[in-house]
Short mmCIF file of C-alpha atoms in Angstrom, two decimals:
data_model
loop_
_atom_site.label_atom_id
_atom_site.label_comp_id
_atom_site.label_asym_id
_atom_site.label_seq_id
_atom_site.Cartn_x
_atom_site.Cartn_y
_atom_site.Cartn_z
CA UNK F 1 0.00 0.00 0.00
CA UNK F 2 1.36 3.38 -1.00
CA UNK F 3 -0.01 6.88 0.04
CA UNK F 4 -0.32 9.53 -2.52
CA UNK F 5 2.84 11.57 -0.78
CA UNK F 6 5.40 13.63 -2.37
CA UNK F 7 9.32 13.36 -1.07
CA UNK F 8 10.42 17.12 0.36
CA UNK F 9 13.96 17.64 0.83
CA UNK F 10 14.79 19.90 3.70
CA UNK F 11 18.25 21.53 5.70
CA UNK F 12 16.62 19.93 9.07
CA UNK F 13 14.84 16.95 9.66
CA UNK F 14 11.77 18.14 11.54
CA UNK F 15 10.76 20.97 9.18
CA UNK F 16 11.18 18.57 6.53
CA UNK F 17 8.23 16.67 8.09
CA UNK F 18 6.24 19.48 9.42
CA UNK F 19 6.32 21.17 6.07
CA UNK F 20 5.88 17.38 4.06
CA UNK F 21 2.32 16.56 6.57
CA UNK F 22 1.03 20.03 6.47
CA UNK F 23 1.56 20.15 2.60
CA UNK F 24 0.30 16.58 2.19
CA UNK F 25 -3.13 17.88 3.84
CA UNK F 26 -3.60 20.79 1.84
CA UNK F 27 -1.66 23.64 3.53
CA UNK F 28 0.14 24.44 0.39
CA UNK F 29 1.30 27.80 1.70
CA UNK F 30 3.76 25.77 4.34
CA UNK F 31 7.47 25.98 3.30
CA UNK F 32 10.15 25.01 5.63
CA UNK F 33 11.51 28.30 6.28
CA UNK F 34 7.87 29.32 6.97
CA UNK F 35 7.58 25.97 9.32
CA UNK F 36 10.64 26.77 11.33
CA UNK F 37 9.87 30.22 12.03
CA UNK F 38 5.94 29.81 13.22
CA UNK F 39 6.89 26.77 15.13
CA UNK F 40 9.58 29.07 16.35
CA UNK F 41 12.65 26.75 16.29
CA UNK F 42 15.80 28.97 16.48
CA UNK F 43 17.48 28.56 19.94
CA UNK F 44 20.67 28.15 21.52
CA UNK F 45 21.37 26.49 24.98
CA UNK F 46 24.17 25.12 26.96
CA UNK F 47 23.96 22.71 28.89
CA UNK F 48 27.54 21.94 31.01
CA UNK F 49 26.72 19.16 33.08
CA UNK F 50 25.24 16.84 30.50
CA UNK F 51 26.98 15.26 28.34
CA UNK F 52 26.35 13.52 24.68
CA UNK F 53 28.81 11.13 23.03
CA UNK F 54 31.46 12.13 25.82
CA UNK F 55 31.00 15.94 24.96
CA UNK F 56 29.16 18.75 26.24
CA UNK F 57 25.46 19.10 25.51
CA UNK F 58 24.68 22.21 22.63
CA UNK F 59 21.27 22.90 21.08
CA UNK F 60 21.50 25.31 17.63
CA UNK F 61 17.18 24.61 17.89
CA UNK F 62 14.76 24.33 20.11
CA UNK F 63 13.70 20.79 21.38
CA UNK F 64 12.54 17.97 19.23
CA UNK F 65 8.79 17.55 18.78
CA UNK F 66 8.04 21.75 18.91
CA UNK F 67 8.29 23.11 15.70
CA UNK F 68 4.96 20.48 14.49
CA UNK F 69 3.52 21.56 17.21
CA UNK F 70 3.59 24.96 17.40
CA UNK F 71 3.45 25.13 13.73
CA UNK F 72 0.24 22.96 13.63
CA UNK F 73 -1.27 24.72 17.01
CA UNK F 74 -0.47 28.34 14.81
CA UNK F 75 -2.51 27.22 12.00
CA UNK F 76 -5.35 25.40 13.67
CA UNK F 77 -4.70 22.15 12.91
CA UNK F 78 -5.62 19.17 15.66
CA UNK F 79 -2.69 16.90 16.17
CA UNK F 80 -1.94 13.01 16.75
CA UNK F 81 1.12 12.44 18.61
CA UNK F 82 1.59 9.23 20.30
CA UNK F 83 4.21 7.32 22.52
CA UNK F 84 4.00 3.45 23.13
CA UNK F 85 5.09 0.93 25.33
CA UNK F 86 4.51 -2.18 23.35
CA UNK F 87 6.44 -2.66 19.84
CA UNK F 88 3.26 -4.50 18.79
CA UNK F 89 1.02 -2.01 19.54
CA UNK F 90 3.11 0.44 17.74
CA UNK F 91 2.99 -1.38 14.89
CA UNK F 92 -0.12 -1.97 14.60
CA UNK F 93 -1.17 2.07 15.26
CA UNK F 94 1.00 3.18 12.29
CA UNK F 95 -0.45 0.26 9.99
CA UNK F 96 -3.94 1.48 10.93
CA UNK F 97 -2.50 5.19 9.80
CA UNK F 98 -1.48 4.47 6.64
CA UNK F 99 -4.59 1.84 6.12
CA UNK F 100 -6.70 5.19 7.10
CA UNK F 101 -4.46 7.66 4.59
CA UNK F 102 -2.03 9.37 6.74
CA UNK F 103 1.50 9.42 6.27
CA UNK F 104 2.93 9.83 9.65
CA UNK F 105 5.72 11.43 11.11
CA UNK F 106 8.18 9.35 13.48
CA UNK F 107 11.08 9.96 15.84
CA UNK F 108 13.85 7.75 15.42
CA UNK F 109 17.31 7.35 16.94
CA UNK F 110 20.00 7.28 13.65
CA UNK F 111 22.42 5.04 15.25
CA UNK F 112 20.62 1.80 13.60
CA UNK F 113 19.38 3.75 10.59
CA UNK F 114 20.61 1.21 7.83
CA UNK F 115 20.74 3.96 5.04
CA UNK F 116 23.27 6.40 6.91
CA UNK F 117 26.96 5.87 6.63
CA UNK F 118 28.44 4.57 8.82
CA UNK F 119 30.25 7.65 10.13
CA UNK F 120 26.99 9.81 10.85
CA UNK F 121 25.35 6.80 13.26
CA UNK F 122 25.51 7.94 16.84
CA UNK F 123 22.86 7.81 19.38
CA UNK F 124 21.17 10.36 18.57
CA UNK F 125 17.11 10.29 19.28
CA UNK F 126 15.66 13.33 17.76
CA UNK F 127 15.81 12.49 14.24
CA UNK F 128 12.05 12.69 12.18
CA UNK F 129 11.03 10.93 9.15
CA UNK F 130 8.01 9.95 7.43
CA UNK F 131 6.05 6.49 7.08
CA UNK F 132 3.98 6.89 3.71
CA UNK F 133 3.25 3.12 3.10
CA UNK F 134 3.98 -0.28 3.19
CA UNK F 135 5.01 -3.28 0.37
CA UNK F 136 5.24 -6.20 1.79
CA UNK F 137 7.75 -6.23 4.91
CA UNK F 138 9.28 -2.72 3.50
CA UNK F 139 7.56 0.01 4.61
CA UNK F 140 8.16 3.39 2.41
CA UNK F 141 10.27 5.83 4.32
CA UNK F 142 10.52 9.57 2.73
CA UNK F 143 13.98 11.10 5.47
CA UNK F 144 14.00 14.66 4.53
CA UNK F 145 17.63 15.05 4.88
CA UNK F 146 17.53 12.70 1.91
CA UNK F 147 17.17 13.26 -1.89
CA UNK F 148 15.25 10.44 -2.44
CA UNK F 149 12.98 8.08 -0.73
CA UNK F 150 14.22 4.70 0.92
CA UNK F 151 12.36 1.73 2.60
CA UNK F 152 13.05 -0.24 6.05
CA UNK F 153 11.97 -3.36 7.08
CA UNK F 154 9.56 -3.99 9.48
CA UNK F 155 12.63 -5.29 12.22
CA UNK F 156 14.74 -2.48 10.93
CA UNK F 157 11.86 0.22 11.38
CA UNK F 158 10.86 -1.51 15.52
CA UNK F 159 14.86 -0.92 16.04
CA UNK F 160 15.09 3.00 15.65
CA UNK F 161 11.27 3.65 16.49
CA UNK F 162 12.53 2.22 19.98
CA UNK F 163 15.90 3.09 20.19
CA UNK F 164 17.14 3.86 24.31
CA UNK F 165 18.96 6.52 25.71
CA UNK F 166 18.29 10.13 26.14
CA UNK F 167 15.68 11.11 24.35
CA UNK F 168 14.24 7.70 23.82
CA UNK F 169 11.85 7.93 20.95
CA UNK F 170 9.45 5.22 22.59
CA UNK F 171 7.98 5.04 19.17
CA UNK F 172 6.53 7.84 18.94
CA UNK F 173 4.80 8.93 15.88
CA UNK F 174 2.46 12.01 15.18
CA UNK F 175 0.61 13.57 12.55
CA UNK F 176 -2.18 16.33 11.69
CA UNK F 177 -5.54 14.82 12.37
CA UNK F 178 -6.98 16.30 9.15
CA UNK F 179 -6.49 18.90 6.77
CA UNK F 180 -8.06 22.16 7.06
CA UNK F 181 -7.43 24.67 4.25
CA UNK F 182 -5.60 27.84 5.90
CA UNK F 183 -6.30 31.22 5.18
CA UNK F 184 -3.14 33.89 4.72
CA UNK F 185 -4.56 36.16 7.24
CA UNK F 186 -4.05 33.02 9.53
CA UNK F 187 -0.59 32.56 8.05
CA UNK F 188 -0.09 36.35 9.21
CA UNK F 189 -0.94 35.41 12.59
CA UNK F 190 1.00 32.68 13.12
CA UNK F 191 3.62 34.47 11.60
CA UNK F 192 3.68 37.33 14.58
CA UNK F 193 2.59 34.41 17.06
CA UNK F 194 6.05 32.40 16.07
CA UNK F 195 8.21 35.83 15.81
CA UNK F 196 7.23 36.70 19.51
CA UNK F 197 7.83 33.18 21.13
CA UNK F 198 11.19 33.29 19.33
CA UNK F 199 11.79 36.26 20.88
CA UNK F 200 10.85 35.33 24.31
CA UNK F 201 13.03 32.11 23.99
CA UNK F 202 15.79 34.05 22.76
CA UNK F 203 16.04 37.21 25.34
CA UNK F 204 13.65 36.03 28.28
CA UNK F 205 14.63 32.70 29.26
CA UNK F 206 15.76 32.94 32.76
CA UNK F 207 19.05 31.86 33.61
CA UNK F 208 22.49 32.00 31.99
CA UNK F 209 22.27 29.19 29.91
CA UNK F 210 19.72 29.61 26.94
CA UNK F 211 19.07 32.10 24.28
CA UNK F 212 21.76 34.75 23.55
CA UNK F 213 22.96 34.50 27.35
CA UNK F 214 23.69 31.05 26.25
CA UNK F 215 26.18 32.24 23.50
CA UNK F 216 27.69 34.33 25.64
CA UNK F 217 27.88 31.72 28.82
CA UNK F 218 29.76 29.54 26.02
CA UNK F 219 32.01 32.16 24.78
CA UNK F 220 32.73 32.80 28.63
CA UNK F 221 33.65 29.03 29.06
CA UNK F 222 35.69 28.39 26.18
CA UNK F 223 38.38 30.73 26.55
CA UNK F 224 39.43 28.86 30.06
CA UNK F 225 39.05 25.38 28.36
CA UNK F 226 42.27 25.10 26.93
CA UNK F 227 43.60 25.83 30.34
CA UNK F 228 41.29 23.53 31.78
CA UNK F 229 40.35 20.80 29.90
CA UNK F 230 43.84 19.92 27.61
CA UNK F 231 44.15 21.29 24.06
CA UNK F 232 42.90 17.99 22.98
CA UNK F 233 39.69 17.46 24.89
CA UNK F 234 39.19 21.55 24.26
CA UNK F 235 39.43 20.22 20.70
CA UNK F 236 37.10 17.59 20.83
CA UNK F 237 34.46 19.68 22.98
CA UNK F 238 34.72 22.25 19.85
CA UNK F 239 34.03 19.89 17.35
CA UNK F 240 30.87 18.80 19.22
CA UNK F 241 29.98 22.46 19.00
CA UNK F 242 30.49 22.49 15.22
CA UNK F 243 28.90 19.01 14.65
CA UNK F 244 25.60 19.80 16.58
CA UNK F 245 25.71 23.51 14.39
CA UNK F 246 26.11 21.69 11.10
CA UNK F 247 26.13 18.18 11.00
CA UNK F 248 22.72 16.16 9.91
CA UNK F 249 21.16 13.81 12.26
CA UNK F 250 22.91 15.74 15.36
CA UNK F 251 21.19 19.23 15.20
CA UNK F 252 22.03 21.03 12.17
CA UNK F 253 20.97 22.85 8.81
CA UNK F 254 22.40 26.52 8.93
CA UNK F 255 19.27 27.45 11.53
CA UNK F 256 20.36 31.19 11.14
CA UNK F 257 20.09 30.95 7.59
CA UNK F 258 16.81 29.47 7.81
CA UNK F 259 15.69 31.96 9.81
CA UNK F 260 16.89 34.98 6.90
CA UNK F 261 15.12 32.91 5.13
CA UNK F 262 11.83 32.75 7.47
CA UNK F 263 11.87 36.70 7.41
CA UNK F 264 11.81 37.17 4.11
CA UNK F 265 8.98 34.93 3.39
CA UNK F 266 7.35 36.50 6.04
CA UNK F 267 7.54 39.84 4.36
CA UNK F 268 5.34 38.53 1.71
CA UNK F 269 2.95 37.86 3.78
CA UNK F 270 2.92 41.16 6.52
CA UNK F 271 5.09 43.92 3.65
CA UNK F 272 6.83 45.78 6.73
CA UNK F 273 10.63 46.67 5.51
CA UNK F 274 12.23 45.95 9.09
CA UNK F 275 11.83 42.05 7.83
CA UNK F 276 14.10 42.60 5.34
CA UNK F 277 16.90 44.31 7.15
CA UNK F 278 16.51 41.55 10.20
CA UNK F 279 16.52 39.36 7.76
CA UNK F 280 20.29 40.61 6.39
CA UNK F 281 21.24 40.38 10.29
CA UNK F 282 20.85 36.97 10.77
CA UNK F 283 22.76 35.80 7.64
CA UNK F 284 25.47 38.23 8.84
CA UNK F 285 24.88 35.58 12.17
CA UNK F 286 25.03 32.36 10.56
CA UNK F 287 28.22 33.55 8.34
CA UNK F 288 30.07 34.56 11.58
CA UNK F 289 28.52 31.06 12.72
CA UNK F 290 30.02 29.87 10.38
CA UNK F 291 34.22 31.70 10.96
CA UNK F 292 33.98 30.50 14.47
CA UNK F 293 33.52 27.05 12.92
CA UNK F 294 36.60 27.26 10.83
CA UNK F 295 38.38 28.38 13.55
CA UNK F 296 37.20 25.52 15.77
CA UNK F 297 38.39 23.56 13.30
CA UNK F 298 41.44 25.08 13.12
CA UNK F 299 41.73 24.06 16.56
CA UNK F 300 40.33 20.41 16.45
CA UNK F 301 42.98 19.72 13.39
CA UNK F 302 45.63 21.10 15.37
CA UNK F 303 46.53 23.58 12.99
CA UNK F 304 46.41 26.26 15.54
CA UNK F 305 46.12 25.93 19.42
CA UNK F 306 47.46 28.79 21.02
CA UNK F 307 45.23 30.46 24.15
CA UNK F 308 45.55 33.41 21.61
CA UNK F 309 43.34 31.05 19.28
CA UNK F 310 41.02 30.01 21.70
CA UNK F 311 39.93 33.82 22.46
CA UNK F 312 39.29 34.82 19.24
CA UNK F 313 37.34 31.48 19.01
CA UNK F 314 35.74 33.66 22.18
CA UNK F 315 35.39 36.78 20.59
CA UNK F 316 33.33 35.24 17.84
CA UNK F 317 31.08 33.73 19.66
CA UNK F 318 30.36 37.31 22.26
CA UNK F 319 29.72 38.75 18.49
CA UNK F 320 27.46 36.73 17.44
CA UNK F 321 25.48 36.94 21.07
CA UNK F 322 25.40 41.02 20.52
CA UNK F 323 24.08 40.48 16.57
CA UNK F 324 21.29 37.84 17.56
CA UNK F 325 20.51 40.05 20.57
CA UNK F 326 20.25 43.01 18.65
CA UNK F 327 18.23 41.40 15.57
CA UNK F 328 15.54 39.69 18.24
CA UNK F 329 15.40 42.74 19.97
CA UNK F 330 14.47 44.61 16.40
CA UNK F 331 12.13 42.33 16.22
CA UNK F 332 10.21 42.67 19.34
CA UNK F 333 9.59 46.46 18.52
CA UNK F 334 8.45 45.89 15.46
CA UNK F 335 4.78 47.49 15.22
CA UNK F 336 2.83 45.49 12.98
CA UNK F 337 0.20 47.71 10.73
CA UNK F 338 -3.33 46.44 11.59
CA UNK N 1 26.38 32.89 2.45
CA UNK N 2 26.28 33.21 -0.77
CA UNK N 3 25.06 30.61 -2.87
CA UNK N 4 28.45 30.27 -4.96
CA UNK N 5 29.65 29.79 -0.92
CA UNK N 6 28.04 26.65 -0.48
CA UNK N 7 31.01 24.33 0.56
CA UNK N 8 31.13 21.36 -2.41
CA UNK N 9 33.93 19.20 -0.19
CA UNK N 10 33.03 15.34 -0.75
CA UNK N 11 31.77 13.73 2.38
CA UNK N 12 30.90 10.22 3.30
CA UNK N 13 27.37 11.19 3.56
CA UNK N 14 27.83 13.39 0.01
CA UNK N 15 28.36 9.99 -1.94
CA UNK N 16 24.73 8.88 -0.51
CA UNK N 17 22.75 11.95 -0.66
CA UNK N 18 23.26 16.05 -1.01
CA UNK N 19 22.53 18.39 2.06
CA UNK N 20 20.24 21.08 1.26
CA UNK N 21 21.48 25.11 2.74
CA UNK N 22 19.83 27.85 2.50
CA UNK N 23 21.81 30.78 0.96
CA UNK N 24 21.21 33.96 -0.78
CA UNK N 25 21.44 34.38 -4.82
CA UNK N 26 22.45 37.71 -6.36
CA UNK N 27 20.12 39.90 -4.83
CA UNK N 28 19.97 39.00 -1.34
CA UNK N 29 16.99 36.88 -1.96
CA UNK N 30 16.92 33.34 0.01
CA UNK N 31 17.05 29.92 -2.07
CA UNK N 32 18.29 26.41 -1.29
CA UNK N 33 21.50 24.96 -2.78
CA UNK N 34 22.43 21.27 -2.38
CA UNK N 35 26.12 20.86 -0.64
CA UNK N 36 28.50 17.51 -1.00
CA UNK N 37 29.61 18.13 2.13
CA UNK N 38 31.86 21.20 4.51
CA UNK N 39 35.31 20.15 5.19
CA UNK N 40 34.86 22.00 8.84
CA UNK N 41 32.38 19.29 9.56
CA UNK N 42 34.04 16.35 7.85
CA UNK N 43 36.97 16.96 10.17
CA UNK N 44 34.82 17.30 13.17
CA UNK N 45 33.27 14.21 12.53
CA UNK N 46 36.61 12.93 11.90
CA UNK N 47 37.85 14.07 15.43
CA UNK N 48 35.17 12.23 17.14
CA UNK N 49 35.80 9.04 15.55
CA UNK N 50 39.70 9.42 16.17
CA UNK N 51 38.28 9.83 19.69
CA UNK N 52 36.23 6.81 19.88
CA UNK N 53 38.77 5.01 18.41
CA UNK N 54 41.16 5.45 21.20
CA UNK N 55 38.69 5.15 23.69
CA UNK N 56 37.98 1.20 22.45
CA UNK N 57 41.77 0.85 22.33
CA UNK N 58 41.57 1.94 26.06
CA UNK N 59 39.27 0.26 26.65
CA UNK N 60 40.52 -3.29 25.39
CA UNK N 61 43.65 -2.48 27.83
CA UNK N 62 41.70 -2.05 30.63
CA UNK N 63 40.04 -5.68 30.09
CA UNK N 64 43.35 -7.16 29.48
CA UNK N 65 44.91 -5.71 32.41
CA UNK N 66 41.75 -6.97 34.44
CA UNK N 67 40.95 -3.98 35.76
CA UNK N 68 37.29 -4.02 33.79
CA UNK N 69 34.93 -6.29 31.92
CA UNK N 70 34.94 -6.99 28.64
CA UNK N 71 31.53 -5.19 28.59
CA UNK N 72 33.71 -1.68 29.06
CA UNK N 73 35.27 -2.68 25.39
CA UNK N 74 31.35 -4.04 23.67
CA UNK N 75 30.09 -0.91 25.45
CA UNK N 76 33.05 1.85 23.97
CA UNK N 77 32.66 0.21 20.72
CA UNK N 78 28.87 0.68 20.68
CA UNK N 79 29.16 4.46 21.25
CA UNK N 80 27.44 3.89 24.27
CA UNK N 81 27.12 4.51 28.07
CA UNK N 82 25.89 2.68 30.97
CA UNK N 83 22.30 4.39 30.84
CA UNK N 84 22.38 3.71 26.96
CA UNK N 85 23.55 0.02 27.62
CA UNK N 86 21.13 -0.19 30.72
CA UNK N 87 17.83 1.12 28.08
CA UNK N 88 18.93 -1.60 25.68
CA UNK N 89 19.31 -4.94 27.97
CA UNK N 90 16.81 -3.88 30.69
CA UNK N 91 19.32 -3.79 33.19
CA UNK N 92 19.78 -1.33 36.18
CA UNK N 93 22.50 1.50 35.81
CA UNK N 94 23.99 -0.04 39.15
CA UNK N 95 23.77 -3.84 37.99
CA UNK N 96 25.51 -2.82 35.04
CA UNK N 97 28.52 -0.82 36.98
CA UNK N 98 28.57 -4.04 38.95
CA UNK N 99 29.51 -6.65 35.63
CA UNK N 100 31.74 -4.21 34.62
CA UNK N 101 33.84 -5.55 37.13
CA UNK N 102 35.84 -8.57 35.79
CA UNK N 103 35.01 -10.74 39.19
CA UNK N 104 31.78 -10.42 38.73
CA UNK N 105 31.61 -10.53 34.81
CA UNK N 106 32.98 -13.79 35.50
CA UNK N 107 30.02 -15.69 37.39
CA UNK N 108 27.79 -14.12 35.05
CA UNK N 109 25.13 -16.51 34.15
CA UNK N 110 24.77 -17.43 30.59
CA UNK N 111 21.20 -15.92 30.68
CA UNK N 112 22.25 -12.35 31.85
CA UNK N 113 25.35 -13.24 29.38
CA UNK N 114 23.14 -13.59 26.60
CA UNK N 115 21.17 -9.84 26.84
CA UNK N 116 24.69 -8.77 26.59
CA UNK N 117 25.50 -10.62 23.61
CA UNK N 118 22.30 -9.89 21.89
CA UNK N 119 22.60 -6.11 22.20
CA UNK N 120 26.06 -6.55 20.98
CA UNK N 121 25.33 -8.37 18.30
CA UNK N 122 27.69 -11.42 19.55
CA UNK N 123 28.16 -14.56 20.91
CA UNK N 124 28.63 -15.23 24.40
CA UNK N 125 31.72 -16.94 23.90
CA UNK N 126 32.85 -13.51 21.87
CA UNK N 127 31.40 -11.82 24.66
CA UNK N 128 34.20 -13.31 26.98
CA UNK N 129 36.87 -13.72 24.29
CA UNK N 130 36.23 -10.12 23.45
CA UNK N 131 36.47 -11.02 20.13
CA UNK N 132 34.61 -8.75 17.48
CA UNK N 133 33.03 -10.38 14.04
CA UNK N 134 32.90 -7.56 11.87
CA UNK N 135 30.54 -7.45 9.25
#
């Protein structure tokens, strides 16, 4: 059995999805930019005394599972999202979804994904695909950080619907009830609605951790981990920090870019200039995001090392805090015209 | 970043599928442009591996040295830790720090062997051997 479901490519898994579901029941105005800014998924936070695959825990986004439903709550449309303690009844639940027409969105861990090299399988639990039928034992799997479609088995499919660790998935799938056509005044309002939350995630999180305090917390941090840590584990802790910025199936897809991206869709939509320029600020963000990753790798290669190295690795990092700070904070003055 | 910016270094995910980034064409204006790969990240993948790498090797020495289990090498070469390991064989966190030790690894039952070996993808006799069939 086979739904009638287009593949959509996407820079992150999750928008990929959101944008693929909402699409698939008639929101045709959905891109992923659009996705990623209503569901309001630009973040940063810090987290020192966790750790992931013997590193420190970074987030470039905000957590797994938000953007649908934000995106999805913006819009009006009722969502399915379910966790499961039996494998059999999990099976069974997204056999009855795709018997009823709905392709369905899963979380997955990627470490036993058998169509990722070898090299990108860690266990990581916060990766989303979509289930759009089933031939036999295969079913049809559409990844959006693929080209093309692939297929699982059924055993292969159980094994990273229940993968274990942090963020166990518990097979947990989800997926808009039904499809309700969406107006562009409500696109408008989701648009502010997603804007504002970003905002408040960004500048009025308490604590030093999250948002642009986060960047800065960081860029506090790193220039005594040379010092503290050893250049090598320094080096290793800053390669975490550039894998979970840009590397698929940890956190990735150039959020800042996506978010220039976001702002000038959204001008379509609500025509006030200040989009445009914000929009210009974060890609001036994501390209210094980007320097401070060449010079972490810089560091990680061994290339350079010097403490001299690790505070302009610093410096970076307290500019980037001061341009995100400033663009939310243009954004939360922005007065939009009725 | 411009879209002539996009990095095009071959990576190992590259030769199975193109990333998509979102960049800005001539005018300013936003688009998507499908990337091999970033040498920044290839390396950083690179270092973790290296890392992992030499945490199995320490790992191995440890066993041989009996100061742990052989589950400290299964577990290193897994990528995973004792909370992963627990989540995978039902285990407690605190059972598990217990076989870790090699006296206690060692009257093991074959039962509470075997959820070892299965997770690992091994036999139990690899399991004690510490010998790895790679496929």
């Amino acid at each position: 059995m086979k739904l009638n479901y287009e593949h959509f490519q996407a820079a992150h898994c999750e928008n990929g999805v959101t944008t693929s579901l909402l699409q698939n029941v008639g929101v045709h105005q959905i891109t992923e930019p659009l996705a990623f800014g209503i569901g309001a998924g630009l973040f940063f936070v810090y987290i020192p005394l966790i750790k992931i695959n013997n590193g420190p825990a970074i987030a470039f986004r905000t957590l797994p599972g938000l953007v649908f439903n934000r995106t999805c709550k913006a819009l009006d449309i009722p969502v399915v999202r379910k966790k499961f303690s039996s494998k059999q009844k999990a099976q069974s639940y997204l056999d009855q979804c795709l018997a009823d027409g709905h392709p369905v969105g899963c979380q997955v861990g990627v470490y036993y994904l058998p169509y990722f090299p070898k090299e990108y399988r860690f266990h990581f639990n916060a990766h989303n695909l979509i289930v759009y039928g089933k031939e036999g034992d295969n079913y049809l799997i559409s990844d959006p950080v693929m080209e093309t479609v692939t297929t699982m088995t059924s055993y292969e499919l159980e094994r990273v619907r229940f993968a274990k660790g942090a963020l166990a998935p518990k097979g947990q799938l989800y997926y808009p009830k039904e499809g309700r056509p969406v107006t562009d005044e409500q696109i408008r309002r989701a648009i502010k609605k997603g804007i504002a939350k970003n905002v408040n995630n960004m500048l009025h999180i308490p604590g030093p951790i999250a948002g642009v305090d986060g960047i800065k917390f960081i860029a506090k941090r790193i220039k005594n981990w040379r010092d503290k840590l050893g250049l090598k584990t320094a080096g290793l802790y800053l390669a975490q920090l550039v894998r979970m910025q840009e590397e698929i199936g940890t956190g990735g897809g150039g959020f800042r870019y996506i978010y220039g991206a976001f702002l000038q869709q959204a001008h379509a939509y609500l025509p006030n200039d200040d989009l445009l320029e914000i929009s210009n600020t974060f890609t001036q963000a994501g390209d210094l995001w980007r320097s401070a990753a060449v010079q972490a790798s810089g560091i990680y290669k061994g290339r350079i090392g010097s403490q001299e190295d690790f505070n302009q690795m610093s410096e970076y990092l307290f500019e980037i805090a001061e341009i995100e700070k400033q663009a939310f904070t243009s954004l939360s003055k922005i007065t939009w015209k009725p | 970043m411009k879209k002539e910016d996009v990095p095009q270094d071959l990576s190992s995910l590259g030769k199975i599928t193109k990333e998509v980034c979102y960049a800005t064409d001539e005018n300013g204006k936003y688009t998507t442009q499908l990337s091999k790969g970033w040498d920044v990240k290839i390396t950083a993948l690179d270092a973790a591996w290296d890392d992992i790498a030499l945490r199995v090797e320490q790992a191995r020495q440890k066993v041989l040295n009996n100061e742990a289990s052989p589950l400290l090498f299964f577990m290193e070469k897994a990528l995973m830790d004792i909370s992963i390991l627990a989540g995978y064989t039902g285990f407690w966190k605190w059972q598990i720090s217990r076989h870790l030790k090699p006296g206690v690894f060692k009257v093991l039952s074959d039962k509470k062997l075997q959820r070892y070996a299965e997770v690992f993808n091994v036999s139990i006799a690899d399991l004690k051997n510490m010998s790895v069939n790679e496929t």
